[in-house]
mmCIF file of C-alpha atoms in Angstrom:
data_model
loop_
_atom_site.group_PDB
_atom_site.id
_atom_site.type_symbol
_atom_site.label_atom_id
_atom_site.label_comp_id
_atom_site.label_asym_id
_atom_site.label_seq_id
_atom_site.Cartn_x
_atom_site.Cartn_y
_atom_site.Cartn_z
ATOM 1 C CA UNK A 10 42.042 47.619 212.538
ATOM 2 C CA UNK A 11 42.732 45.406 209.583
ATOM 3 C CA UNK A 12 41.641 41.805 209.752
ATOM 4 C CA UNK A 13 41.354 38.812 207.495
ATOM 5 C CA UNK A 14 38.779 36.109 208.065
ATOM 6 C CA UNK A 15 38.810 32.664 206.554
ATOM 7 C CA UNK A 16 35.580 31.158 207.857
ATOM 8 C CA UNK A 17 36.292 27.603 206.759
ATOM 9 C CA UNK A 18 38.899 25.845 208.865
ATOM 10 C CA UNK A 19 38.776 22.617 206.876
ATOM 11 C CA UNK A 20 37.233 21.732 203.518
ATOM 12 C CA UNK A 21 37.045 18.330 201.881
ATOM 13 C CA UNK A 22 36.381 17.969 198.169
ATOM 14 C CA UNK A 23 36.518 15.124 195.701
ATOM 15 C CA UNK A 24 39.167 15.113 193.034
ATOM 16 C CA UNK A 25 37.790 16.779 189.912
ATOM 17 C CA UNK A 26 35.236 18.817 191.820
ATOM 18 C CA UNK A 27 35.237 22.584 191.898
ATOM 19 C CA UNK A 28 36.608 24.512 194.846
ATOM 20 C CA UNK A 29 35.937 27.849 196.469
ATOM 21 C CA UNK A 30 37.794 29.066 199.543
ATOM 22 C CA UNK A 31 36.391 32.107 201.256
ATOM 23 C CA UNK A 32 38.262 35.161 202.460
ATOM 24 C CA UNK A 33 36.840 38.353 203.931
ATOM 25 C CA UNK A 34 38.858 41.352 204.921
ATOM 26 C CA UNK A 35 38.323 44.438 206.968
ATOM 27 C CA UNK A 36 40.206 47.474 205.778
ATOM 28 C CA UNK A 37 39.546 51.163 205.275
ATOM 29 C CA UNK A 38 40.566 51.238 201.628
ATOM 30 C CA UNK A 39 41.200 48.778 198.842
ATOM 31 C CA UNK A 40 44.017 46.652 200.147
ATOM 32 C CA UNK A 41 46.557 44.558 198.367
ATOM 33 C CA UNK A 42 45.301 40.982 198.673
ATOM 34 C CA UNK A 43 47.107 37.691 198.375
ATOM 35 C CA UNK A 44 46.522 33.959 198.455
ATOM 36 C CA UNK A 45 49.299 31.636 199.559
ATOM 37 C CA UNK A 46 49.494 27.845 199.684
ATOM 38 C CA UNK A 47 51.486 25.801 202.171
ATOM 39 C CA UNK A 48 52.205 22.106 201.787
ATOM 40 C CA UNK A 49 52.858 20.204 205.041
ATOM 41 C CA UNK A 50 56.157 21.182 206.628
ATOM 42 C CA UNK A 51 56.962 23.637 203.868
ATOM 43 C CA UNK A 52 57.126 27.387 203.417
ATOM 44 C CA UNK A 53 54.423 29.401 201.719
ATOM 45 C CA UNK A 54 54.082 29.845 197.979
ATOM 46 C CA UNK A 55 52.288 32.778 196.402
ATOM 47 C CA UNK A 56 49.315 31.666 194.299
ATOM 48 C CA UNK A 57 48.031 35.039 193.156
ATOM 49 C CA UNK A 58 47.612 38.659 194.138
ATOM 50 C CA UNK A 59 45.265 41.579 193.596
ATOM 51 C CA UNK A 60 46.477 45.159 193.591
ATOM 52 C CA UNK A 61 44.043 46.982 191.316
ATOM 53 C CA UNK A 62 42.278 46.738 187.963
ATOM 54 C CA UNK A 63 40.501 43.610 186.768
ATOM 55 C CA UNK A 64 38.796 42.097 189.780
ATOM 56 C CA UNK A 65 39.272 38.536 188.521
ATOM 57 C CA UNK A 66 42.897 37.537 188.849
ATOM 58 C CA UNK A 67 44.565 34.419 187.567
ATOM 59 C CA UNK A 68 47.273 32.629 189.459
ATOM 60 C CA UNK A 69 49.470 29.607 189.252
ATOM 61 C CA UNK A 70 48.296 25.993 189.300
ATOM 62 C CA UNK A 71 44.952 26.874 187.711
ATOM 63 C CA UNK A 72 43.711 29.016 190.590
ATOM 64 C CA UNK A 73 41.817 32.265 190.278
ATOM 65 C CA UNK A 74 40.338 34.733 192.738
ATOM 66 C CA UNK A 75 37.739 37.443 192.511
ATOM 67 C CA UNK A 76 37.851 40.706 194.423
ATOM 68 C CA UNK A 77 34.403 41.957 195.412
ATOM 69 C CA UNK A 78 34.595 45.343 197.045
ATOM 70 C CA UNK A 79 30.907 45.358 198.034
ATOM 71 C CA UNK A 80 31.359 42.128 199.971
ATOM 72 C CA UNK A 81 34.917 42.798 201.182
ATOM 73 C CA UNK A 82 35.804 39.392 199.839
ATOM 74 C CA UNK A 83 38.594 37.801 197.876
ATOM 75 C CA UNK A 84 37.559 34.194 197.335
ATOM 76 C CA UNK A 85 39.846 31.632 195.762
ATOM 77 C CA UNK A 86 38.491 29.242 193.148
ATOM 78 C CA UNK A 87 39.558 26.321 191.042
ATOM 79 C CA UNK A 88 37.251 24.585 188.549
ATOM 80 C CA UNK A 89 38.706 21.105 188.973
ATOM 81 C CA UNK A 90 40.743 20.084 191.993
ATOM 82 C CA UNK A 91 43.691 17.730 191.736
ATOM 83 C CA UNK A 92 44.938 15.503 194.540
ATOM 84 C CA UNK A 93 48.134 17.574 194.644
ATOM 85 C CA UNK A 94 46.106 20.624 195.695
ATOM 86 C CA UNK A 95 45.710 19.195 199.190
ATOM 87 C CA UNK A 96 47.405 21.777 201.392
ATOM 88 C CA UNK A 97 46.734 24.739 203.658
ATOM 89 C CA UNK A 98 45.620 27.964 202.022
ATOM 90 C CA UNK A 99 46.120 31.409 203.490
ATOM 91 C CA UNK A 100 44.572 34.698 202.515
ATOM 92 C CA UNK A 101 46.562 37.817 203.391
ATOM 93 C CA UNK A 102 46.276 41.594 203.224
ATOM 94 C CA UNK A 103 49.092 44.124 203.036
ATOM 95 C CA UNK A 104 49.064 46.339 206.101
ATOM 96 C CA UNK A 105 50.741 49.211 204.241
ATOM 97 C CA UNK A 106 53.036 50.049 207.091
ATOM 98 C CA UNK A 107 55.533 52.738 206.186
ATOM 99 C CA UNK A 108 58.635 51.373 204.549
ATOM 100 C CA UNK A 109 57.579 47.760 204.733
ATOM 101 C CA UNK A 110 55.096 45.411 203.156
ATOM 102 C CA UNK A 111 53.779 43.687 206.234
ATOM 103 C CA UNK A 112 51.152 41.073 205.604
ATOM 104 C CA UNK A 113 48.303 40.166 207.899
ATOM 105 C CA UNK A 114 47.278 36.552 207.406
ATOM 106 C CA UNK A 115 44.043 34.735 207.957
ATOM 107 C CA UNK A 116 44.090 31.577 210.045
ATOM 108 C CA UNK A 117 44.066 29.372 206.978
ATOM 109 C CA UNK A 118 41.850 26.748 205.379
ATOM 110 C CA UNK A 119 43.032 23.176 205.193
ATOM 111 C CA UNK A 120 42.005 21.434 201.991
ATOM 112 C CA UNK A 121 41.635 17.673 201.838
ATOM 113 C CA UNK A 122 41.125 16.042 198.446
ATOM 114 C CA UNK A 123 39.545 12.605 198.312
ATOM 115 C CA UNK A 124 39.895 10.319 195.296
ATOM 116 C CA UNK B 4 67.217 34.275 190.670
ATOM 117 C CA UNK B 5 66.584 34.928 194.310
ATOM 118 C CA UNK B 6 66.651 32.204 196.923
ATOM 119 C CA UNK B 7 66.116 32.206 200.650
ATOM 120 C CA UNK B 8 67.710 29.807 203.087
ATOM 121 C CA UNK B 9 66.838 28.943 206.644
ATOM 122 C CA UNK B 10 68.671 26.767 209.105
ATOM 123 C CA UNK B 11 68.406 24.604 210.892
ATOM 124 C CA UNK B 12 65.411 22.857 209.369
ATOM 125 C CA UNK B 13 64.411 21.314 212.684
ATOM 126 C CA UNK B 14 65.472 21.985 216.231
ATOM 127 C CA UNK B 15 64.621 20.494 219.609
ATOM 128 C CA UNK B 16 65.673 22.601 222.562
ATOM 129 C CA UNK B 17 64.997 22.410 226.303
ATOM 130 C CA UNK B 18 63.196 25.161 228.151
ATOM 131 C CA UNK B 19 65.587 27.871 229.270
ATOM 132 C CA UNK B 20 68.155 27.247 226.541
ATOM 133 C CA UNK B 21 69.206 29.918 224.026
ATOM 134 C CA UNK B 22 68.071 30.050 220.417
ATOM 135 C CA UNK B 23 69.557 31.270 217.173
ATOM 136 C CA UNK B 24 67.799 30.815 213.840
ATOM 137 C CA UNK B 25 69.387 32.140 210.701
ATOM 138 C CA UNK B 26 67.934 33.322 207.432
ATOM 139 C CA UNK B 27 69.901 34.417 204.379
ATOM 140 C CA UNK B 28 68.731 35.694 201.017
ATOM 141 C CA UNK B 29 70.635 35.405 197.764
ATOM 142 C CA UNK B 30 70.188 37.246 194.499
ATOM 143 C CA UNK B 31 68.866 40.539 195.805
ATOM 144 C CA UNK B 32 70.152 43.552 197.699
ATOM 145 C CA UNK B 33 68.642 45.574 200.530
ATOM 146 C CA UNK B 34 65.539 43.414 200.843
ATOM 147 C CA UNK B 35 62.854 43.891 203.460
ATOM 148 C CA UNK B 36 63.092 40.838 205.691
ATOM 149 C CA UNK B 37 60.509 39.254 207.973
ATOM 150 C CA UNK B 38 60.221 36.635 210.691
ATOM 151 C CA UNK B 39 56.890 34.871 211.173
ATOM 152 C CA UNK B 40 55.821 32.197 213.619
ATOM 153 C CA UNK B 41 53.181 29.624 212.880
ATOM 154 C CA UNK B 42 51.848 27.773 215.898
ATOM 155 C CA UNK B 43 50.220 24.377 215.431
ATOM 156 C CA UNK B 44 46.839 24.738 213.734
ATOM 157 C CA UNK B 45 47.073 28.511 213.559
ATOM 158 C CA UNK B 46 47.891 31.170 211.038
ATOM 159 C CA UNK B 47 51.058 33.160 210.677
ATOM 160 C CA UNK B 48 52.028 35.799 213.170
ATOM 161 C CA UNK B 49 54.498 38.481 212.148
ATOM 162 C CA UNK B 50 57.234 38.726 214.774
ATOM 163 C CA UNK B 51 59.825 41.121 213.338
ATOM 164 C CA UNK B 52 60.610 42.950 210.166
ATOM 165 C CA UNK B 53 63.652 44.817 208.949
ATOM 166 C CA UNK B 54 64.007 47.407 206.198
ATOM 167 C CA UNK B 55 67.804 47.601 206.429
ATOM 168 C CA UNK B 56 70.949 46.630 208.302
ATOM 169 C CA UNK B 57 70.515 47.174 212.014
ATOM 170 C CA UNK B 58 66.880 48.265 211.599
ATOM 171 C CA UNK B 59 64.491 45.971 213.433
ATOM 172 C CA UNK B 60 60.827 46.497 214.159
ATOM 173 C CA UNK B 61 58.948 44.272 216.547
ATOM 174 C CA UNK B 62 55.309 43.500 215.967
ATOM 175 C CA UNK B 63 54.605 41.486 219.082
ATOM 176 C CA UNK B 64 56.352 41.833 222.447
ATOM 177 C CA UNK B 65 57.738 38.481 223.443
ATOM 178 C CA UNK B 66 60.655 36.396 224.511
ATOM 179 C CA UNK B 67 62.395 36.725 221.158
ATOM 180 C CA UNK B 68 64.674 39.244 219.485
ATOM 181 C CA UNK B 69 65.959 39.763 215.963
ATOM 182 C CA UNK B 70 69.083 41.184 214.415
ATOM 183 C CA UNK B 71 70.267 42.025 210.929
ATOM 184 C CA UNK B 72 74.054 42.104 210.961
ATOM 185 C CA UNK B 73 74.387 42.017 207.174
ATOM 186 C CA UNK B 74 72.215 43.143 204.275
ATOM 187 C CA UNK B 75 70.950 39.682 203.436
ATOM 188 C CA UNK B 76 71.110 38.025 206.847
ATOM 189 C CA UNK B 77 68.345 38.002 209.424
ATOM 190 C CA UNK B 78 68.710 36.241 212.776
ATOM 191 C CA UNK B 79 66.056 35.309 215.318
ATOM 192 C CA UNK B 80 67.270 34.783 218.872
ATOM 193 C CA UNK B 81 66.221 34.077 222.391
ATOM 194 C CA UNK B 82 68.229 34.023 225.609
ATOM 195 C CA UNK B 83 65.865 31.587 227.335
ATOM 196 C CA UNK B 84 63.286 29.565 225.460
ATOM 197 C CA UNK B 85 59.784 29.015 226.774
ATOM 198 C CA UNK B 86 57.475 26.133 225.952
ATOM 199 C CA UNK B 87 55.246 28.620 224.143
ATOM 200 C CA UNK B 88 58.075 29.398 221.713
ATOM 201 C CA UNK B 89 57.483 26.077 219.964
ATOM 202 C CA UNK B 90 56.294 26.472 216.405
ATOM 203 C CA UNK B 91 57.237 26.761 212.784
ATOM 204 C CA UNK B 92 59.372 29.823 212.057
ATOM 205 C CA UNK B 93 59.357 31.303 208.614
ATOM 206 C CA UNK B 94 61.619 33.934 207.127
ATOM 207 C CA UNK B 95 60.466 35.995 204.167
ATOM 208 C CA UNK B 96 61.597 38.822 201.922
ATOM 209 C CA UNK B 97 59.680 41.241 199.753
ATOM 210 C CA UNK B 98 59.874 42.291 196.137
ATOM 211 C CA UNK B 99 57.206 44.378 194.392
ATOM 212 C CA UNK B 100 54.843 43.942 197.325
ATOM 213 C CA UNK B 101 55.099 40.153 197.067
ATOM 214 C CA UNK B 102 56.534 38.178 199.942
ATOM 215 C CA UNK B 103 58.618 35.098 199.313
ATOM 216 C CA UNK B 104 59.075 32.560 202.070
ATOM 217 C CA UNK B 105 61.869 30.293 203.113
ATOM 218 C CA UNK B 106 61.408 26.598 203.890
ATOM 219 C CA UNK B 107 60.995 27.220 207.623
ATOM 220 C CA UNK B 108 62.458 25.915 210.868
ATOM 221 C CA UNK B 109 60.449 23.580 213.075
ATOM 222 C CA UNK B 110 61.267 24.408 216.718
ATOM 223 C CA UNK B 111 60.159 22.137 219.531
ATOM 224 C CA UNK B 112 60.819 23.309 223.052
ATOM 225 C CA UNK B 113 60.747 20.462 225.578
#
């Protein structure tokens, strides 16, 4: 069965430092992969996605992610974190159910940014 | 451009009372629609999805039901709420394999 693992429940970084959020998936083929961000009390916003092709994908707000098939990973990175990046981040995989694009989400990583 | 609305934004209901949460999408036709629940400190759980009017698929058996009376309207209901129904409910729609989420409804069952 498909699964998505985000091993880090909570990460704290200093403003200006680099960031990497980990995501591992379990799936029989190359899935469609997504990263979403959720600010407190808000809905989710799509940061970036990977479908195929170049394994390094660029997203909004200066984020990027790299798909590594050999490691079944899709880690999210940002070279310099801003205080406004403090939020919850979710990795997701498309379950490819017939007729629908159902996503399976990881449990999320909460990012705290300290000045 | 497309927008998605959810109401109410917050709701406090006693155990055993009924529930109706509404989601509407503007700017698109025949979207796939989804209801998710996010419990405190946990990820998102897909509850229902719909690929068309009157077509509802349930992902998790539970105390809730969903209906799609119109193309761009998706309703989440319960006849009798349980304490465990508390959470943050999110509606979403899909375009080009990307899901777009509404602002959510915070439900507290007391």
